[in-house]
Every structure is written in structure tokens, then in C-alpha cells.
């Protein structure tokens, strides 16, 4: 008697979970469905690292949350969308199993993430969980009907950074505030968290190209922290560069950027910020901000998903002309830190890129 009722309960639970799974499958990507007793859509934001110190991830979560909040505000009584932000931590070897677990849970209509290494991970997970859909920024893969990607023209972003770094360096040399970086010329610095194809193949060459547009003798002192959090390592790499005559450094090292800024501030050297407006991080020390509108991209693409209109299978690339990459020129700390002569030259460059007169494929 007890056994058979247990069996019934198990059967009931099984049927329930099957019905639940079927419902989930049907609703995926159909944010516009006319729901009777519809459950909310659920979105997981997977952060490959931690949010703190990495604005590219903070912008990701902010954009998804904004799209969800707008959808919920428009919904009659109960939430239409729920968002869970999950930090994957700095052990990159764990990311694939973390994403697999999210897909295996069948709890999320959409997994959102941002990182050049995520498309390959999602591709593998997608083969095992073909109902799972992904929205991935800062990465690229085309042709998987469950994966949409958007990446930025980071050659433009890095070019603008190199251009201002070179202008500031030349002015400092002329004013006797810096020494030649060594025989053979002028040098600017770049501190990266790690080496990866977009860094070595797009960002570093774009940065050098932007500097060479100012003066063809420029070279780049390129240093790698080895992780995205060690401020002490960032500081010692920057201090070593500065000792060798570099006086402007671009930092793309997440939480380690703090150390680069510290070392620069102590010696009077300057920093170029990447991804977000960083002038306020250390006014007077940060003299350029080449930004991504990742918050806007995350917002727009999540909203499209919620309307059932995200073009899965597509891989978009957006740049300055599309409004997703830019150089911040109107911040009071930029106006205070950088001379009018430099601002004018930088503005002329940015205008040429915005208008499409200067185009660069990445
Ligand atoms: N950028 C960050 O700001 N923080 C990070 O924790 C971070 N982790 C990364 C991990 C990997 C495996 C790769 C390939 C890139 C990472 N980036 C990180 C760099 C990021 O994708 C982007 O290139 C930079 O933010 C410049 O836009």
C-alpha cells in the first residue's frame, strides 16, 4: 500500500517535471508569448571572472538587468523575467563545467556571458544541451542556431588609445617631463591581464598603429600580469616600464589596473583606461578613456531576446560608427588633464573614425 502510493508520487513528480521541461522548451526565446499562467522567463548572467574591478562585466550585468527591469515594469502584476548573476571566478579551467551545470539545470531560457573564450565553451555545451540558448558578447561564433554573438571593433578602440598615448608622450618629452624610452625612440606601455588572440592580434597591433599615426618611431612595451586581479604585479610591471622611460601606459588587466594606476600616480606617469570612462579613477593621472558601450549592447540584445527577436546563429561586429566603441572627450577630468592642443588632435582623429572617413577592419 505504502509502496504503491510512493510509486504514484514518483510517477506524478516525473510527469510534472516532464510537463515543466516541455513548457520551458516551448517558451525559450519567446519573450513575447501571450502568457496565461506563464512562468517568468529566466536569464543567467555568467561572469567569467568576478565583477569587481572589471567594468566589462559590470556593464554586462547592468545591461541585462535594465532590459529585465523594463520588461517587468511593463508586465501587469508579476515579474516577466528573472535574472541571476553567477560569478565563475578566476579559475578558467572551471568555466566550462560551470556553464555546463547551468545548461544541465534546464533552469534558464538564456545564458548571457561576455568573453572571447565563451563561444567555444558554449559551442561544446550546446552540442550536449541543444535546447539551451546563449547570448555572448566580446566573442564570436557564427552558424550555431542557439548562439548569438556580438563583438566590438577593438582595433578602433585600441587605435584611439594608442593615438592619445603617443600625443601625451610627445608632449611630456618636449616639456622635459619624461625621458626617451631608449635608443631607437619613443615608447608607450601596455599592461594586459593575459595574452589571448584578441589581445595579441587586434588590441596590441591597433594600439601600436594608433601611436605610429602620430610618430612612426613609436614602439610598445607590452607586459602581461598573468591574471586579472593581482594589483601588486600590475604595479611592479608598470613601475619597471616607467623606470625604463615609458610615461604613458594603457592598462587592460581587470583588478590589476589599480596597481598600474598607483605606480603611475607615484611617479607622475599617465594611464589610458579601456572599456569604461576611467578619468574619475585618478583624475590627472588617467588621460584617456577608449570605451565600449557594453551596457547598451547587453541591454539591447537582451531586450531583443525578450521580444523573441534575437537572431540566433548570427555573429555581429560593431564599432565606433555604430556607437558601441568610443573615446570619451567631454569629461571634465579629461579637459583638465590634457592640453587643448592634444585634445584637438585627438578629436580630429575620433571624428574621422566616427564619420567613417577612417575605417579599419579588425
Ligand atoms: N577583462 C577584464 O576586464 N576582466 C577579466 O577578468 C577578464 N578576463 C578575461 C579572461 C579571458 C580568458 C580572456 C580571453 C579575456 C579576459 N578579459 C578580461 C579581457 C576582455 O575580454 C577584453 O578583451 C578586455 O576587457 C578589453 O576590452
Tab-separated table of C-alpha atoms and ligand atoms in Angstrom:
chain	number	residue	atom	x	y	z
A	1	UNK	CA	0.000	0.000	0.000
A	2	UNK	CA	2.691	2.453	1.065
A	3	UNK	CA	4.889	1.249	-1.752
A	4	UNK	CA	2.261	1.834	-4.408
A	5	UNK	CA	1.437	5.326	-3.172
A	6	UNK	CA	5.143	6.111	-3.240
A	7	UNK	CA	5.214	4.847	-6.807
A	8	UNK	CA	2.275	7.090	-7.664
A	9	UNK	CA	4.001	10.038	-6.116
A	10	UNK	CA	7.149	9.336	-8.105
A	11	UNK	CA	5.164	8.980	-11.296
A	12	UNK	CA	3.355	12.213	-10.516
A	13	UNK	CA	6.641	14.002	-9.905
A	14	UNK	CA	8.047	12.607	-13.130
A	15	UNK	CA	5.027	13.745	-15.146
A	16	UNK	CA	5.172	17.137	-13.521
A	17	UNK	CA	8.825	17.570	-14.323
A	18	UNK	CA	8.257	16.428	-17.911
A	19	UNK	CA	5.458	18.939	-18.310
A	20	UNK	CA	7.696	21.583	-16.801
A	21	UNK	CA	10.533	20.736	-19.195
A	22	UNK	CA	8.206	20.778	-22.192
A	23	UNK	CA	6.825	24.148	-21.157
A	24	UNK	CA	10.324	25.520	-20.740
A	25	UNK	CA	11.387	24.313	-24.153
A	26	UNK	CA	8.400	25.864	-25.793
A	27	UNK	CA	8.851	29.215	-24.129
A	28	UNK	CA	12.572	29.621	-24.818
A	29	UNK	CA	13.210	32.784	-26.750
A	30	UNK	CA	9.539	33.642	-26.956
A	31	UNK	CA	9.528	36.548	-24.584
A	32	UNK	CA	6.589	37.995	-26.428
A	33	UNK	CA	4.375	34.970	-25.789
A	34	UNK	CA	0.878	35.770	-24.609
A	35	UNK	CA	1.166	34.014	-21.286
A	36	UNK	CA	-1.864	32.798	-19.396
A	37	UNK	CA	-0.324	31.321	-16.271
A	38	UNK	CA	3.099	31.838	-17.830
A	39	UNK	CA	6.091	31.450	-15.589
A	40	UNK	CA	8.682	34.195	-15.827
A	41	UNK	CA	11.486	33.790	-18.323
A	42	UNK	CA	14.746	33.240	-16.556
A	43	UNK	CA	18.160	34.503	-17.555
A	44	UNK	CA	21.550	33.513	-16.143
A	45	UNK	CA	24.377	36.012	-16.493
A	46	UNK	CA	27.627	34.051	-16.285
A	47	UNK	CA	30.599	36.246	-15.323
A	48	UNK	CA	33.875	34.630	-16.469
A	49	UNK	CA	35.858	36.048	-13.564
A	50	UNK	CA	34.463	38.428	-10.959
A	51	UNK	CA	32.591	41.680	-11.448
A	52	UNK	CA	34.659	43.805	-9.103
A	53	UNK	CA	37.472	45.597	-10.961
A	54	UNK	CA	36.215	44.539	-14.407
A	55	UNK	CA	33.821	47.116	-15.830
A	56	UNK	CA	33.264	44.974	-18.907
A	57	UNK	CA	31.419	42.534	-16.617
A	58	UNK	CA	29.696	45.193	-14.538
A	59	UNK	CA	28.313	46.685	-17.755
A	60	UNK	CA	27.138	43.250	-18.878
A	61	UNK	CA	25.079	42.632	-15.747
A	62	UNK	CA	23.785	46.213	-15.707
A	63	UNK	CA	22.514	45.971	-19.293
A	64	UNK	CA	20.740	42.646	-18.768
A	65	UNK	CA	19.184	43.869	-15.520
A	66	UNK	CA	17.951	47.038	-17.221
A	67	UNK	CA	16.228	45.078	-20.004
A	68	UNK	CA	14.615	42.784	-17.430
A	69	UNK	CA	13.502	45.689	-15.225
A	70	UNK	CA	11.838	47.388	-18.188
A	71	UNK	CA	10.071	44.196	-19.177
A	72	UNK	CA	8.913	43.669	-15.591
A	73	UNK	CA	7.712	47.250	-15.266
A	74	UNK	CA	5.559	46.694	-18.337
A	75	UNK	CA	4.193	43.387	-17.005
A	76	UNK	CA	0.844	43.571	-15.263
A	77	UNK	CA	1.346	42.092	-11.812
A	78	UNK	CA	4.132	39.537	-11.543
A	79	UNK	CA	7.676	39.519	-12.893
A	80	UNK	CA	8.036	38.506	-16.536
A	81	UNK	CA	11.776	37.944	-16.281
A	82	UNK	CA	14.162	36.897	-13.556
A	83	UNK	CA	17.926	37.418	-13.737
A	84	UNK	CA	20.591	35.509	-11.809
A	85	UNK	CA	24.167	36.745	-11.955
A	86	UNK	CA	26.689	33.975	-11.363
A	87	UNK	CA	30.401	34.683	-10.956
A	88	UNK	CA	32.543	31.949	-12.492
A	89	UNK	CA	35.708	33.005	-10.659
A	90	UNK	CA	39.261	33.301	-11.945
A	91	UNK	CA	39.949	29.595	-12.480
A	92	UNK	CA	39.326	29.441	-16.210
A	93	UNK	CA	39.558	25.649	-16.188
A	94	UNK	CA	36.273	25.596	-14.269
A	95	UNK	CA	34.245	27.774	-16.612
A	96	UNK	CA	33.151	25.010	-18.955
A	97	UNK	CA	31.811	22.819	-16.156
A	98	UNK	CA	30.092	25.817	-14.567
A	99	UNK	CA	28.333	26.674	-17.847
A	100	UNK	CA	27.505	23.002	-18.402
A	101	UNK	CA	25.871	22.882	-14.978
A	102	UNK	CA	23.777	25.949	-15.794
A	103	UNK	CA	22.571	24.346	-19.035
A	104	UNK	CA	22.035	20.957	-17.393
A	105	UNK	CA	19.829	22.549	-14.744
A	106	UNK	CA	17.367	23.457	-17.540
A	107	UNK	CA	16.548	26.441	-15.343
A	108	UNK	CA	17.450	29.185	-17.775
A	109	UNK	CA	15.874	30.228	-21.039
A	110	UNK	CA	19.008	32.179	-21.839
A	111	UNK	CA	22.609	32.165	-20.660
A	112	UNK	CA	24.298	35.540	-21.174
A	113	UNK	CA	28.050	35.975	-20.944
A	114	UNK	CA	30.959	38.043	-22.231
A	115	UNK	CA	34.435	36.818	-23.045
A	116	UNK	CA	36.405	35.763	-26.127
A	117	UNK	CA	36.686	32.239	-24.723
A	118	UNK	CA	32.935	31.743	-24.186
A	119	UNK	CA	31.855	30.950	-27.771
A	120	UNK	CA	33.971	27.787	-27.866
A	121	UNK	CA	32.702	26.759	-24.437
A	122	UNK	CA	29.077	27.431	-25.405
A	123	UNK	CA	29.530	25.529	-28.655
A	124	UNK	CA	30.517	22.398	-26.702
A	125	UNK	CA	27.757	22.821	-24.133
A	126	UNK	CA	25.257	23.461	-26.922
A	127	UNK	CA	26.030	20.091	-28.510
A	128	UNK	CA	25.096	18.355	-25.246
A	129	UNK	CA	22.128	20.632	-24.413
A	130	UNK	CA	20.551	21.641	-27.723
A	131	UNK	CA	17.644	23.468	-26.037
A	132	UNK	CA	19.917	25.940	-24.310
A	133	UNK	CA	20.260	29.377	-25.878
A	134	UNK	CA	23.199	31.742	-25.440
A	135	UNK	CA	23.774	35.476	-25.872
A	136	UNK	CA	27.525	36.122	-25.894
A	137	UNK	CA	29.284	39.493	-26.072
A	138	UNK	CA	33.008	40.178	-26.648
A	139	UNK	CA	33.357	36.935	-28.603
A	140	UNK	CA	32.453	35.462	-31.934
A	141	UNK	CA	30.999	32.299	-33.395
A	142	UNK	CA	28.596	32.134	-36.337
A	143	UNK	CA	26.194	29.465	-37.502
A	144	UNK	CA	25.054	27.796	-34.263
A	145	UNK	CA	21.258	28.239	-34.192
A	146	UNK	CA	21.328	28.560	-30.386
A	147	UNK	CA	24.154	31.065	-30.060
A	148	UNK	CA	24.149	34.779	-30.865
A	149	UNK	CA	27.431	36.683	-30.557
A	150	UNK	CA	28.421	40.340	-30.703
A	151	UNK	CA	31.946	41.596	-30.566
A	152	UNK	CA	33.463	45.034	-30.841
A	153	UNK	CA	35.867	46.530	-33.315
A	154	UNK	CA	38.711	46.651	-30.805
A	155	UNK	CA	41.187	47.739	-33.418
A	156	UNK	CA	39.388	51.082	-33.442
A	157	UNK	CA	39.237	51.137	-29.651
A	158	UNK	CA	42.959	50.380	-29.297
A	159	UNK	CA	43.918	52.740	-32.138
A	160	UNK	CA	42.295	55.678	-30.325
A	161	UNK	CA	44.105	54.640	-27.123
A	162	UNK	CA	47.473	54.475	-28.906
A	163	UNK	CA	46.885	57.824	-30.566
A	164	UNK	CA	46.293	59.687	-27.306
A	165	UNK	CA	49.118	57.784	-25.564
A	166	UNK	CA	51.544	58.930	-28.266
A	167	UNK	CA	50.329	62.540	-28.195
A	168	UNK	CA	50.701	62.748	-24.418
A	169	UNK	CA	54.131	61.072	-24.566
A	170	UNK	CA	55.452	63.547	-27.151
A	171	UNK	CA	54.201	66.498	-25.151
A	172	UNK	CA	55.830	65.173	-21.994
A	173	UNK	CA	59.122	64.618	-23.801
A	174	UNK	CA	59.017	68.136	-25.231
A	175	UNK	CA	58.308	69.574	-21.777
A	176	UNK	CA	61.173	67.608	-20.232
A	177	UNK	CA	58.726	65.641	-18.056
A	178	UNK	CA	59.845	62.306	-19.496
A	179	UNK	CA	62.996	60.742	-20.906
A	180	UNK	CA	63.358	58.947	-24.210
A	181	UNK	CA	62.467	55.332	-23.578
A	182	UNK	CA	65.723	54.159	-25.080
A	183	UNK	CA	67.722	54.029	-28.245
A	184	UNK	CA	65.504	53.906	-31.261
A	185	UNK	CA	62.828	56.015	-29.914
A	186	UNK	CA	59.590	56.622	-28.369
A	187	UNK	CA	57.736	54.043	-26.417
A	188	UNK	CA	54.313	53.634	-24.849
A	189	UNK	CA	53.252	50.898	-22.425
A	190	UNK	CA	50.541	48.253	-22.337
A	191	UNK	CA	49.818	46.070	-19.305
A	192	UNK	CA	47.461	43.165	-20.076
A	193	UNK	CA	45.919	40.585	-17.759
A	194	UNK	CA	46.895	37.761	-20.056
A	195	UNK	CA	47.702	37.018	-23.679
A	196	UNK	CA	44.796	35.913	-25.909
A	197	UNK	CA	44.078	36.178	-29.625
A	198	UNK	CA	42.135	39.466	-29.427
A	199	UNK	CA	44.906	40.982	-27.304
A	200	UNK	CA	47.858	39.836	-29.410
A	201	UNK	CA	46.163	40.013	-32.794
A	202	UNK	CA	43.919	43.086	-32.515
A	203	UNK	CA	44.403	45.252	-29.418
A	204	UNK	CA	48.215	45.357	-29.256
A	205	UNK	CA	48.648	45.958	-33.022
A	206	UNK	CA	45.815	48.546	-33.033
A	207	UNK	CA	47.421	50.378	-30.109
A	208	UNK	CA	50.782	50.500	-31.901
A	209	UNK	CA	49.170	51.582	-35.154
A	210	UNK	CA	47.394	54.487	-33.441
A	211	UNK	CA	50.700	55.643	-31.906
A	212	UNK	CA	52.526	55.323	-35.221
A	213	UNK	CA	49.923	57.562	-36.838
A	214	UNK	CA	51.325	60.276	-34.545
A	215	UNK	CA	55.004	59.366	-34.946
A	216	UNK	CA	56.213	56.315	-36.796
A	217	UNK	CA	59.120	55.722	-34.398
A	218	UNK	CA	56.806	54.554	-31.575
A	219	UNK	CA	57.091	51.041	-30.157
A	220	UNK	CA	55.091	49.340	-27.401
A	221	UNK	CA	56.472	47.946	-24.150
A	222	UNK	CA	53.995	45.069	-23.669
A	223	UNK	CA	53.768	43.360	-20.266
A	224	UNK	CA	51.474	40.590	-19.051
A	225	UNK	CA	50.309	40.211	-15.442
A	226	UNK	CA	49.244	36.570	-15.828
A	227	UNK	CA	45.845	37.056	-14.176
A	228	UNK	CA	43.078	39.623	-13.850
A	229	UNK	CA	43.391	40.521	-10.191
A	230	UNK	CA	46.967	40.995	-8.949
A	231	UNK	CA	47.344	44.722	-8.293
A	232	UNK	CA	50.841	44.216	-6.837
A	233	UNK	CA	52.052	42.579	-10.050
A	234	UNK	CA	50.389	45.315	-12.124
A	235	UNK	CA	52.197	47.952	-10.051
A	236	UNK	CA	55.621	46.366	-10.371
A	237	UNK	CA	55.291	45.866	-14.138
A	238	UNK	CA	54.226	49.485	-14.555
A	239	UNK	CA	56.990	50.760	-12.264
A	240	UNK	CA	59.593	48.844	-14.278
A	241	UNK	CA	58.339	50.314	-17.544
A	242	UNK	CA	58.346	53.796	-16.081
A	243	UNK	CA	61.954	53.343	-14.872
A	244	UNK	CA	62.849	52.487	-18.463
A	245	UNK	CA	61.372	55.700	-19.782
A	246	UNK	CA	57.759	54.846	-20.616
A	247	UNK	CA	55.476	57.603	-19.422
A	248	UNK	CA	52.010	56.607	-20.688
A	249	UNK	CA	50.547	53.143	-20.047
A	250	UNK	CA	47.333	51.517	-21.300
A	251	UNK	CA	46.028	49.045	-18.739
A	252	UNK	CA	43.726	46.145	-19.632
A	253	UNK	CA	44.151	43.951	-16.596
A	254	UNK	CA	40.883	43.960	-14.613
A	255	UNK	CA	41.536	44.272	-10.896
A	256	UNK	CA	45.298	44.622	-11.550
A	257	UNK	CA	44.676	48.012	-13.205
A	258	UNK	CA	44.577	49.523	-9.746
A	259	UNK	CA	48.281	48.750	-9.291
A	260	UNK	CA	49.176	50.302	-12.646
A	261	UNK	CA	47.358	53.496	-11.685
A	262	UNK	CA	49.082	53.553	-8.304
A	263	UNK	CA	52.560	53.167	-9.831
A	264	UNK	CA	51.829	55.877	-12.398
A	265	UNK	CA	50.429	58.306	-9.841
A	266	UNK	CA	53.515	57.879	-7.637
A	267	UNK	CA	55.881	58.785	-10.483
A	268	UNK	CA	53.823	61.346	-12.404
A	269	UNK	CA	53.315	58.949	-15.325
A	270	UNK	CA	49.957	58.718	-17.104
A	271	UNK	CA	47.406	55.981	-17.738
A	272	UNK	CA	44.994	55.235	-20.565
A	273	UNK	CA	41.788	53.456	-19.489
A	274	UNK	CA	39.977	50.852	-21.587
A	275	UNK	CA	36.313	49.747	-21.736
A	276	UNK	CA	34.782	52.395	-19.426
A	277	UNK	CA	35.254	56.055	-18.612
A	278	UNK	CA	38.174	55.918	-16.170
A	279	UNK	CA	39.053	59.603	-15.733
A	280	UNK	CA	37.487	59.598	-12.292
A	281	UNK	CA	39.590	56.622	-11.158
A	282	UNK	CA	42.532	59.002	-10.648
A	283	UNK	CA	41.916	62.492	-12.021
A	284	UNK	CA	45.052	63.923	-13.586
A	285	UNK	CA	46.671	60.502	-13.962
A	286	UNK	CA	44.122	58.932	-16.320
A	287	UNK	CA	44.416	60.914	-19.574
A	288	UNK	CA	42.343	58.833	-21.984
A	289	UNK	CA	39.304	56.523	-21.985
A	290	UNK	CA	38.623	54.328	-25.028
A	291	UNK	CA	35.279	52.783	-24.192
A	292	UNK	CA	32.858	50.041	-25.157
A	293	UNK	CA	29.120	50.572	-24.744
A	294	UNK	CA	28.779	47.045	-23.466
A	295	UNK	CA	25.940	48.052	-21.120
A	296	UNK	CA	23.976	49.316	-24.121
A	297	UNK	CA	24.766	46.194	-26.159
A	298	UNK	CA	23.725	43.891	-23.296
A	299	UNK	CA	20.546	45.906	-22.806
A	300	UNK	CA	19.547	45.996	-26.484
A	301	UNK	CA	20.298	42.361	-27.204
A	302	UNK	CA	18.566	41.106	-24.056
A	303	UNK	CA	15.517	43.218	-24.922
A	304	UNK	CA	15.528	41.671	-28.406
A	305	UNK	CA	15.629	38.208	-26.855
A	306	UNK	CA	12.682	39.103	-24.634
A	307	UNK	CA	10.766	40.119	-27.750
A	308	UNK	CA	11.631	36.796	-29.355
A	309	UNK	CA	13.697	38.617	-31.990
A	310	UNK	CA	17.352	37.888	-31.170
A	311	UNK	CA	18.916	36.484	-34.373
A	312	UNK	CA	20.467	33.296	-33.039
A	313	UNK	CA	23.138	31.950	-35.363
A	314	UNK	CA	24.371	35.453	-36.200
A	315	UNK	CA	27.733	36.973	-35.237
A	316	UNK	CA	27.717	40.766	-35.256
A	317	UNK	CA	30.696	43.105	-35.127
A	318	UNK	CA	30.095	46.702	-34.034
A	319	UNK	CA	32.407	49.680	-33.825
A	320	UNK	CA	32.686	53.442	-33.482
A	321	UNK	CA	30.336	54.255	-36.362
A	322	UNK	CA	27.649	52.070	-34.741
A	323	UNK	CA	28.024	53.897	-31.419
A	324	UNK	CA	29.345	50.886	-29.467
A	325	UNK	CA	33.018	51.941	-29.347
A	326	UNK	CA	34.074	55.474	-28.495
A	327	UNK	CA	36.607	57.813	-26.942
A	328	UNK	CA	35.339	59.974	-24.054
A	329	UNK	CA	36.158	63.615	-24.799
A	330	UNK	CA	33.615	65.534	-22.746
A	331	UNK	CA	34.616	64.522	-19.224
A	332	UNK	CA	35.760	67.487	-17.086
A	333	UNK	CA	38.703	65.413	-15.828
A	334	UNK	CA	39.838	64.896	-19.441
A	335	UNK	CA	39.551	68.612	-20.117
A	336	UNK	CA	41.591	69.352	-17.003
A	337	UNK	CA	44.259	66.693	-17.553
A	338	UNK	CA	45.021	67.095	-21.247
A	339	UNK	CA	46.167	70.216	-23.126
A	340	UNK	CA	43.911	71.851	-25.723
A	341	UNK	CA	46.455	71.079	-28.470
A	342	UNK	CA	46.279	67.354	-27.742
A	343	UNK	CA	42.509	67.366	-27.342
A	344	UNK	CA	42.168	68.995	-30.725
A	345	UNK	CA	44.321	66.378	-32.455
A	346	UNK	CA	42.558	63.527	-30.685
A	347	UNK	CA	39.144	64.993	-31.533
A	348	UNK	CA	40.119	65.229	-35.204
A	349	UNK	CA	41.022	61.533	-35.199
A	350	UNK	CA	37.864	60.459	-33.382
A	351	UNK	CA	35.740	62.484	-35.794
A	352	UNK	CA	37.379	60.782	-38.770
A	353	UNK	CA	36.583	57.356	-37.311
A	354	UNK	CA	33.029	58.306	-36.299
A	355	UNK	CA	32.240	59.645	-39.763
A	356	UNK	CA	33.639	56.571	-41.467
A	357	UNK	CA	36.397	58.575	-43.200
A	358	UNK	CA	38.985	56.459	-41.382
A	359	UNK	CA	37.918	52.843	-41.493
A	360	UNK	CA	39.708	49.895	-40.039
A	361	UNK	CA	38.700	46.318	-40.295
A	362	UNK	CA	39.672	44.359	-37.237
B	1	LIG	N1	38.885	41.566	-18.881
B	1	LIG	C1	38.611	42.073	-17.688
B	1	LIG	O1	38.439	43.298	-17.567
B	1	LIG	N2	38.488	41.266	-16.589
B	1	LIG	C2	38.659	39.922	-16.639
B	1	LIG	O2	38.553	39.244	-15.614
B	1	LIG	C3	38.959	39.350	-17.914
B	1	LIG	N3	39.157	38.004	-18.045
B	1	LIG	C4	39.454	37.504	-19.269
B	1	LIG	C5	39.661	36.125	-19.415
B	1	LIG	C6	39.972	35.571	-20.649
B	1	LIG	C7	40.183	34.094	-20.784
B	1	LIG	C8	40.067	36.419	-21.781
B	1	LIG	C9	40.392	35.843	-23.129
B	1	LIG	C10	39.862	37.772	-21.650
B	1	LIG	C11	39.570	38.336	-20.409
B	1	LIG	N4	39.362	39.702	-20.261
B	1	LIG	C12	39.062	40.224	-19.024
B	1	LIG	C13	39.555	40.658	-21.375
B	1	LIG	C14	38.275	41.091	-22.030
B	1	LIG	O3	37.753	40.003	-22.746
B	1	LIG	C15	38.532	42.265	-23.004
B	1	LIG	O4	39.445	41.881	-24.002
B	1	LIG	C16	39.066	43.457	-22.300
B	1	LIG	O5	38.176	43.850	-21.290
B	1	LIG	C17	39.260	44.614	-23.274
B	1	LIG	O6	38.054	45.015	-23.841
